[in-house]
Amino acid sequence: MISQTDRNILRDLAKKQMEYAHSEANQENIRQWYRHNAAKPGRPLLHLEMWTFAQEIIPERLRCEGEKARTIETALYRNFLNRELFQDDFPVPDYFPITNDPQLIHFGLPVTRQHAKNSTGHKFDHHIHDLEDDFHKLGESIILPPASNIEEAALLEDIFGDILPIKKVMNCLYSVPTQDLVHIMSMETMYVSMLEYPELFHKMMQKYVANTSQFYRYLESQGLQTTNGNETLGQGSWCFNNELKSTSNLKSTDVWGYMDSQETAAISPAMFKEFIFPYYQEISSNFGMLSYGCCEPIHAIWDDSISKLPNLRKASVSPWCDIDFIGERLRGSGIIFHRKPTATILGVGSNLDEEVLRKYIKETLIAAKGCILEITQRDVYTINNDIKKAKRYVEIIREEIENHW
């Protein structure tokens, strides 16, 4: 169902991806990721996440006519365009990945939402309105096996498999309990439940942990875990490492996991320690290594909670973090200072304020001195259709690293 013209376009792109993957620059980049993820000193690694503004970059490049071909063409561009346009530390894979992730429906309650017209705005349809009244709705979790992708793999193999291998992958183990809770109850309900029904809240969290553990055992029994290389670690990072097993039949303790709890940023550190952290700690014990945090300010819960995670390797340092505090805590710890700069410098306005950017990055470099530093620019939903602006953004960060690291 792919025309010969479209096949030729896709094959050319597959060749281009493989050329990038095999280039010495990319091979050195991958060596740097292995070094970096081992928490060994060296240059900070930098990644500008493109997927949030890809709609301003990829569509104009598409040459295929057929709808299916254009979908594949888009996926190919996503595999190498970062390196081509921005020269960040995006590692180009030497294969075409097909995600092989199963799905866990927590408590058997499907997540549904209503979307605003012509907007990304949405709201969730909540199952739990009062934890005591609705506790009976919290049933057993449901595991949905990976969707069959045999036909998809065969199609891709037929088009360009002789150029670019097709590989089924599973990304990092991803567990975000409080996010899952606010998908089935409002944040207000979650907060109030800790106060009004503390015993029920703990019971709910215990059930969540048990179901998550069951899910990981399922992954092990099916041989689905493959995350110790170029698979994504979440938050714009990758799983490269030599410390964990890379063979088949991996257990959850052989791979890298990710967790965050943005939804509890407004509760006290004491409440986090009592109601949330014990369950995060139990789930994280399933992982070989852990990357923690998204946009929440982790400094407030660092000493009494997050620092107690023995397998923690990356800690997210968001724009709302006290970077000096976190830098002091991570210096010499073997935990990577994973900086997430504010999105406004690149994403707001048509012109890049280079002076503001340099000052901001210099502050990060000073705070992270003596740490293992990684910088991931996330949540930029527009670059005002200006690729040169985004490329310059990366260049300036590299210049500041060169001058101040």
PDB file of N, CA and C in Angstrom, residues 103-175:
ATOM      1  N   GLN A 103       0.137  -2.043  28.670  1.00  0.00           N
ATOM      2  CA  GLN A 103      -0.519  -0.966  29.407  1.00  0.00           C
ATOM      3  C   GLN A 103      -1.107  -1.508  30.701  1.00  0.00           C
ATOM      4  N   LEU A 104      -0.949  -0.732  31.779  1.00  0.00           N
ATOM      5  CA  LEU A 104      -1.528  -1.087  33.075  1.00  0.00           C
ATOM      6  C   LEU A 104      -2.649  -0.111  33.388  1.00  0.00           C
ATOM      7  N   ILE A 105      -3.856  -0.625  33.549  1.00  0.00           N
ATOM      8  CA  ILE A 105      -5.006   0.200  33.929  1.00  0.00           C
ATOM      9  C   ILE A 105      -5.184   0.066  35.435  1.00  0.00           C
ATOM     10  N   HIS A 106      -4.747   1.084  36.166  1.00  0.00           N
ATOM     11  CA  HIS A 106      -4.754   1.018  37.619  1.00  0.00           C
ATOM     12  C   HIS A 106      -6.172   0.924  38.182  1.00  0.00           C
ATOM     13  N   PHE A 107      -6.337   0.013  39.119  1.00  0.00           N
ATOM     14  CA  PHE A 107      -7.612  -0.219  39.804  1.00  0.00           C
ATOM     15  C   PHE A 107      -8.730  -0.612  38.836  1.00  0.00           C
ATOM     16  N   GLY A 108      -8.380  -0.948  37.597  1.00  0.00           N
ATOM     17  CA  GLY A 108      -9.395  -1.317  36.619  1.00  0.00           C
ATOM     18  C   GLY A 108     -10.245  -0.146  36.171  1.00  0.00           C
ATOM     19  N   LEU A 109      -9.771   1.084  36.407  1.00  0.00           N
ATOM     20  CA  LEU A 109     -10.537   2.290  36.068  1.00  0.00           C
ATOM     21  C   LEU A 109      -9.894   2.986  34.870  1.00  0.00           C
ATOM     22  N   PRO A 110     -10.468   2.856  33.689  1.00  0.00           N
ATOM     23  CA  PRO A 110      -9.888   3.499  32.504  1.00  0.00           C
ATOM     24  C   PRO A 110      -9.858   5.019  32.657  1.00  0.00           C
ATOM     25  N   VAL A 111      -8.783   5.622  32.185  1.00  0.00           N
ATOM     26  CA  VAL A 111      -8.648   7.078  32.239  1.00  0.00           C
ATOM     27  C   VAL A 111      -9.311   7.674  31.001  1.00  0.00           C
ATOM     28  N   THR A 112     -10.283   8.535  31.204  1.00  0.00           N
ATOM     29  CA  THR A 112     -10.950   9.210  30.091  1.00  0.00           C
ATOM     30  C   THR A 112     -10.925  10.712  30.357  1.00  0.00           C
ATOM     31  N   ARG A 113     -10.992  11.477  29.287  1.00  0.00           N
ATOM     32  CA  ARG A 113     -10.925  12.928  29.427  1.00  0.00           C
ATOM     33  C   ARG A 113     -11.769  13.602  28.366  1.00  0.00           C
ATOM     34  N   GLN A 114     -12.103  14.851  28.617  1.00  0.00           N
ATOM     35  CA  GLN A 114     -12.831  15.672  27.656  1.00  0.00           C
ATOM     36  C   GLN A 114     -11.896  16.769  27.171  1.00  0.00           C
ATOM     37  N   HIS A 115     -11.854  16.959  25.862  1.00  0.00           N
ATOM     38  CA  HIS A 115     -10.944  17.932  25.271  1.00  0.00           C
ATOM     39  C   HIS A 115     -11.694  19.194  24.842  1.00  0.00           C
ATOM     40  N   ALA A 116     -11.058  20.332  25.057  1.00  0.00           N
ATOM     41  CA  ALA A 116     -11.598  21.590  24.565  1.00  0.00           C
ATOM     42  C   ALA A 116     -11.407  21.653  23.048  1.00  0.00           C
ATOM     43  N   LYS A 117     -12.308  22.324  22.367  1.00  0.00           N
ATOM     44  CA  LYS A 117     -12.208  22.454  20.918  1.00  0.00           C
ATOM     45  C   LYS A 117     -11.042  23.368  20.544  1.00  0.00           C
ATOM     46  N   ASN A 118     -10.293  22.929  19.521  1.00  0.00           N
ATOM     47  CA  ASN A 118      -9.184  23.724  18.983  1.00  0.00           C
ATOM     48  C   ASN A 118      -8.180  24.144  20.066  1.00  0.00           C
ATOM     49  N   SER A 119      -7.910  23.230  21.010  1.00  0.00           N
ATOM     50  CA  SER A 119      -7.011  23.550  22.111  1.00  0.00           C
ATOM     51  C   SER A 119      -6.440  22.263  22.680  1.00  0.00           C
ATOM     52  N   THR A 120      -5.323  22.388  23.368  1.00  0.00           N
ATOM     53  CA  THR A 120      -4.771  21.234  24.087  1.00  0.00           C
ATOM     54  C   THR A 120      -5.422  21.075  25.452  1.00  0.00           C
ATOM     55  N   GLY A 121      -6.275  22.015  25.828  1.00  0.00           N
ATOM     56  CA  GLY A 121      -6.938  21.956  27.125  1.00  0.00           C
ATOM     57  C   GLY A 121      -7.833  20.737  27.245  1.00  0.00           C
ATOM     58  N   HIS A 122      -7.890  20.162  28.447  1.00  0.00           N
ATOM     59  CA  HIS A 122      -8.722  18.990  28.687  1.00  0.00           C
ATOM     60  C   HIS A 122      -8.979  18.843  30.180  1.00  0.00           C
ATOM     61  N   LYS A 123      -9.962  18.040  30.504  1.00  0.00           N
ATOM     62  CA  LYS A 123     -10.217  17.690  31.899  1.00  0.00           C
ATOM     63  C   LYS A 123     -10.525  16.203  31.977  1.00  0.00           C
ATOM     64  N   PHE A 124     -10.196  15.609  33.125  1.00  0.00           N
ATOM     65  CA  PHE A 124     -10.380  14.182  33.310  1.00  0.00           C
ATOM     66  C   PHE A 124     -11.763  13.893  33.874  1.00  0.00           C
ATOM     67  N   ASP A 125     -12.295  12.759  33.485  1.00  0.00           N
ATOM     68  CA  ASP A 125     -13.566  12.279  34.036  1.00  0.00           C
ATOM     69  C   ASP A 125     -13.237  11.436  35.268  1.00  0.00           C
ATOM     70  N   HIS A 126     -13.560  11.942  36.445  1.00  0.00           N
ATOM     71  CA  HIS A 126     -13.127  11.302  37.682  1.00  0.00           C
ATOM     72  C   HIS A 126     -14.087  10.194  38.125  1.00  0.00           C
ATOM     73  N   HIS A 127     -13.507   9.089  38.571  1.00  0.00           N
ATOM     74  CA  HIS A 127     -14.283   7.975  39.101  1.00  0.00           C
ATOM     75  C   HIS A 127     -14.513   8.111  40.607  1.00  0.00           C
ATOM     76  N   ILE A 128     -13.527   8.719  41.302  1.00  0.00           N
ATOM     77  CA  ILE A 128     -13.566   8.818  42.761  1.00  0.00           C
ATOM     78  C   ILE A 128     -13.835  10.268  43.156  1.00  0.00           C
ATOM     79  N   HIS A 129     -14.963  10.481  43.869  1.00  0.00           N
ATOM     80  CA  HIS A 129     -15.324  11.828  44.309  1.00  0.00           C
ATOM     81  C   HIS A 129     -15.202  11.968  45.827  1.00  0.00           C
ATOM     82  N   ASP A 130     -15.426  10.890  46.522  1.00  0.00           N
ATOM     83  CA  ASP A 130     -15.230  10.818  47.965  1.00  0.00           C
ATOM     84  C   ASP A 130     -14.623   9.456  48.239  1.00  0.00           C
ATOM     85  N   LEU A 131     -13.418   9.419  48.819  1.00  0.00           N
ATOM     86  CA  LEU A 131     -12.689   8.159  48.919  1.00  0.00           C
ATOM     87  C   LEU A 131     -13.443   7.125  49.733  1.00  0.00           C
ATOM     88  N   GLU A 132     -14.099   7.554  50.782  1.00  0.00           N
ATOM     89  CA  GLU A 132     -14.834   6.593  51.607  1.00  0.00           C
ATOM     90  C   GLU A 132     -16.044   6.038  50.851  1.00  0.00           C
ATOM     91  N   ASP A 133     -16.809   6.911  50.224  1.00  0.00           N
ATOM     92  CA  ASP A 133     -18.003   6.468  49.501  1.00  0.00           C
ATOM     93  C   ASP A 133     -17.650   5.629  48.280  1.00  0.00           C
ATOM     94  N   ASP A 134     -16.534   5.946  47.639  1.00  0.00           N
ATOM     95  CA  ASP A 134     -16.220   5.323  46.350  1.00  0.00           C
ATOM     96  C   ASP A 134     -15.087   4.302  46.438  1.00  0.00           C
ATOM     97  N   PHE A 135     -14.644   3.954  47.634  1.00  0.00           N
ATOM     98  CA  PHE A 135     -13.501   3.058  47.753  1.00  0.00           C
ATOM     99  C   PHE A 135     -13.750   1.713  47.072  1.00  0.00           C
ATOM    100  N   HIS A 136     -15.004   1.291  47.060  1.00  0.00           N
ATOM    101  CA  HIS A 136     -15.353  -0.002  46.450  1.00  0.00           C
ATOM    102  C   HIS A 136     -15.074  -0.025  44.945  1.00  0.00           C
ATOM    103  N   LYS A 137     -14.921   1.150  44.351  1.00  0.00           N
ATOM    104  CA  LYS A 137     -14.645   1.208  42.914  1.00  0.00           C
ATOM    105  C   LYS A 137     -13.192   0.850  42.585  1.00  0.00           C
ATOM    106  N   LEU A 138     -12.328   0.863  43.590  1.00  0.00           N
ATOM    107  CA  LEU A 138     -10.909   0.583  43.368  1.00  0.00           C
ATOM    108  C   LEU A 138     -10.698  -0.924  43.259  1.00  0.00           C
ATOM    109  N   GLY A 139     -10.878  -1.435  42.050  1.00  0.00           N
ATOM    110  CA  GLY A 139     -10.762  -2.869  41.819  1.00  0.00           C
ATOM    111  C   GLY A 139      -9.341  -3.287  41.499  1.00  0.00           C
ATOM    112  N   GLU A 140      -9.215  -4.480  40.946  1.00  0.00           N
ATOM    113  CA  GLU A 140      -7.902  -4.986  40.557  1.00  0.00           C
ATOM    114  C   GLU A 140      -7.455  -4.315  39.260  1.00  0.00           C
ATOM    115  N   SER A 141      -6.177  -4.058  39.174  1.00  0.00           N
ATOM    116  CA  SER A 141      -5.648  -3.456  37.953  1.00  0.00           C
ATOM    117  C   SER A 141      -5.709  -4.433  36.793  1.00  0.00           C
ATOM    118  N   ILE A 142      -5.769  -3.893  35.599  1.00  0.00           N
ATOM    119  CA  ILE A 142      -5.879  -4.693  34.377  1.00  0.00           C
ATOM    120  C   ILE A 142      -4.615  -4.480  33.545  1.00  0.00           C
ATOM    121  N   ILE A 143      -4.034  -5.566  33.083  1.00  0.00           N
ATOM    122  CA  ILE A 143      -2.858  -5.488  32.221  1.00  0.00           C
ATOM    123  C   ILE A 143      -3.280  -5.756  30.780  1.00  0.00           C
ATOM    124  N   LEU A 144      -3.019  -4.804  29.911  1.00  0.00           N
ATOM    125  CA  LEU A 144      -3.295  -4.983  28.493  1.00  0.00           C
ATOM    126  C   LEU A 144      -1.992  -5.312  27.787  1.00  0.00           C
ATOM    127  N   PRO A 145      -1.880  -6.496  27.187  1.00  0.00           N
ATOM    128  CA  PRO A 145      -0.632  -6.875  26.497  1.00  0.00           C
ATOM    129  C   PRO A 145      -0.323  -5.894  25.370  1.00  0.00           C
ATOM    130  N   PRO A 146       0.922  -5.876  24.907  1.00  0.00           N
ATOM    131  CA  PRO A 146       1.272  -4.989  23.786  1.00  0.00           C
ATOM    132  C   PRO A 146       0.405  -5.288  22.567  1.00  0.00           C
ATOM    133  N   ALA A 147       0.027  -4.237  21.877  1.00  0.00           N
ATOM    134  CA  ALA A 147      -0.737  -4.433  20.640  1.00  0.00           C
ATOM    135  C   ALA A 147       0.134  -5.167  19.629  1.00  0.00           C
ATOM    136  N   SER A 148      -0.493  -6.015  18.846  1.00  0.00           N
ATOM    137  CA  SER A 148       0.257  -6.763  17.842  1.00  0.00           C
ATOM    138  C   SER A 148       0.838  -5.806  16.806  1.00  0.00           C
ATOM    139  N   ASN A 149       2.139  -5.880  16.609  1.00  0.00           N
ATOM    140  CA  ASN A 149       2.783  -5.011  15.619  1.00  0.00           C
ATOM    141  C   ASN A 149       3.523  -5.835  14.570  1.00  0.00           C
ATOM    142  N   ILE A 150       3.066  -7.073  14.403  1.00  0.00           N
ATOM    143  CA  ILE A 150       3.703  -7.973  13.445  1.00  0.00           C
ATOM    144  C   ILE A 150       3.580  -7.410  12.023  1.00  0.00           C
ATOM    145  N   GLU A 151       2.373  -6.961  11.680  1.00  0.00           N
ATOM    146  CA  GLU A 151       2.163  -6.432  10.331  1.00  0.00           C
ATOM    147  C   GLU A 151       2.961  -5.147  10.113  1.00  0.00           C
ATOM    148  N   GLU A 152       3.009  -4.301  11.145  1.00  0.00           N
ATOM    149  CA  GLU A 152       3.764  -3.050  11.037  1.00  0.00           C
ATOM    150  C   GLU A 152       5.243  -3.348  10.832  1.00  0.00           C
ATOM    151  N   ALA A 153       5.774  -4.279  11.620  1.00  0.00           N
ATOM    152  CA  ALA A 153       7.187  -4.632  11.498  1.00  0.00           C
ATOM    153  C   ALA A 153       7.488  -5.217  10.127  1.00  0.00           C
ATOM    154  N   ALA A 154       6.571  -6.048   9.623  1.00  0.00           N
ATOM    155  CA  ALA A 154       6.773  -6.670   8.312  1.00  0.00           C
ATOM    156  C   ALA A 154       6.767  -5.619   7.199  1.00  0.00           C
ATOM    157  N   LEU A 155       5.882  -4.621   7.328  1.00  0.00           N
ATOM    158  CA  LEU A 155       5.817  -3.556   6.331  1.00  0.00           C
ATOM    159  C   LEU A 155       7.113  -2.757   6.306  1.00  0.00           C
ATOM    160  N   LEU A 156       7.584  -2.374   7.486  1.00  0.00           N
ATOM    161  CA  LEU A 156       8.815  -1.601   7.568  1.00  0.00           C
ATOM    162  C   LEU A 156      10.014  -2.405   7.082  1.00  0.00           C
ATOM    163  N   GLU A 157      10.020  -3.681   7.442  1.00  0.00           N
ATOM    164  CA  GLU A 157      11.104  -4.558   6.997  1.00  0.00           C
ATOM    165  C   GLU A 157      11.138  -4.632   5.483  1.00  0.00           C
ATOM    166  N   ASP A 158       9.975  -4.687   4.884  1.00  0.00           N
ATOM    167  CA  ASP A 158       9.884  -4.789   3.428  1.00  0.00           C
ATOM    168  C   ASP A 158      10.352  -3.500   2.747  1.00  0.00           C
ATOM    169  N   ILE A 159      10.081  -2.355   3.373  1.00  0.00           N
ATOM    170  CA  ILE A 159      10.434  -1.075   2.757  1.00  0.00           C
ATOM    171  C   ILE A 159      11.922  -0.784   2.883  1.00  0.00           C
ATOM    172  N   PHE A 160      12.459  -0.868   4.124  1.00  0.00           N
ATOM    173  CA  PHE A 160      13.866  -0.472   4.285  1.00  0.00           C
ATOM    174  C   PHE A 160      14.634  -1.327   5.292  1.00  0.00           C
ATOM    175  N   GLY A 161      14.143  -2.512   5.586  1.00  0.00           N
ATOM    176  CA  GLY A 161      14.822  -3.368   6.552  1.00  0.00           C
ATOM    177  C   GLY A 161      16.224  -3.770   6.154  1.00  0.00           C
ATOM    178  N   ASP A 162      16.502  -3.787   4.851  1.00  0.00           N
ATOM    179  CA  ASP A 162      17.857  -4.110   4.391  1.00  0.00           C
ATOM    180  C   ASP A 162      18.838  -2.959   4.625  1.00  0.00           C
ATOM    181  N   ILE A 163      18.290  -1.773   4.943  1.00  0.00           N
ATOM    182  CA  ILE A 163      19.113  -0.589   5.197  1.00  0.00           C
ATOM    183  C   ILE A 163      19.163  -0.289   6.692  1.00  0.00           C
ATOM    184  N   LEU A 164      17.994  -0.275   7.312  1.00  0.00           N
ATOM    185  CA  LEU A 164      17.841   0.119   8.710  1.00  0.00           C
ATOM    186  C   LEU A 164      17.063  -0.977   9.441  1.00  0.00           C
ATOM    187  N   PRO A 165      17.693  -1.699  10.364  1.00  0.00           N
ATOM    188  CA  PRO A 165      16.995  -2.790  11.058  1.00  0.00           C
ATOM    189  C   PRO A 165      15.776  -2.293  11.830  1.00  0.00           C
ATOM    190  N   ILE A 166      14.782  -3.153  11.936  1.00  0.00           N
ATOM    191  CA  ILE A 166      13.579  -2.864  12.703  1.00  0.00           C
ATOM    192  C   ILE A 166      13.746  -3.533  14.065  1.00  0.00           C
ATOM    193  N   LYS A 167      13.511  -2.791  15.143  1.00  0.00           N
ATOM    194  CA  LYS A 167      13.728  -3.343  16.479  1.00  0.00           C
ATOM    195  C   LYS A 167      12.562  -3.004  17.400  1.00  0.00           C
ATOM    196  N   LYS A 168      12.012  -4.029  18.049  1.00  0.00           N
ATOM    197  CA  LYS A 168      10.980  -3.809  19.062  1.00  0.00           C
ATOM    198  C   LYS A 168      11.666  -3.389  20.356  1.00  0.00           C
ATOM    199  N   VAL A 169      11.191  -2.315  20.946  1.00  0.00           N
ATOM    200  CA  VAL A 169      11.804  -1.808  22.169  1.00  0.00           C
ATOM    201  C   VAL A 169      10.727  -1.530  23.205  1.00  0.00           C
ATOM    202  N   MET A 170      11.148  -1.535  24.454  1.00  0.00           N
ATOM    203  CA  MET A 170      10.303  -1.064  25.542  1.00  0.00           C
ATOM    204  C   MET A 170      11.070   0.008  26.276  1.00  0.00           C
ATOM    205  N   ASN A 171      10.455   1.140  26.488  1.00  0.00           N
ATOM    206  CA  ASN A 171      11.146   2.226  27.152  1.00  0.00           C
ATOM    207  C   ASN A 171      11.236   1.963  28.655  1.00  0.00           C
ATOM    208  N   CYS A 172      11.796   2.882  29.406  1.00  0.00           N
ATOM    209  CA  CYS A 172      12.064   2.639  30.822  1.00  0.00           C
ATOM    210  C   CYS A 172      10.789   2.293  31.583  1.00  0.00           C
ATOM    211  N   LEU A 173      10.955   1.626  32.718  1.00  0.00           N
ATOM    212  CA  LEU A 173       9.826   1.396  33.610  1.00  0.00           C
ATOM    213  C   LEU A 173       9.385   2.743  34.158  1.00  0.00           C
ATOM    214  N   TYR A 174       8.111   3.043  34.032  1.00  0.00           N
ATOM    215  CA  TYR A 174       7.608   4.393  34.279  1.00  0.00           C
ATOM    216  C   TYR A 174       6.487   4.298  35.310  1.00  0.00           C
ATOM    217  N   SER A 175       6.695   4.860  36.490  1.00  0.00           N
ATOM    218  CA  SER A 175       5.683   4.794  37.542  1.00  0.00           C
ATOM    219  C   SER A 175       5.489   6.171  38.154  1.00  0.00           C
TER     220      SER A 175
END
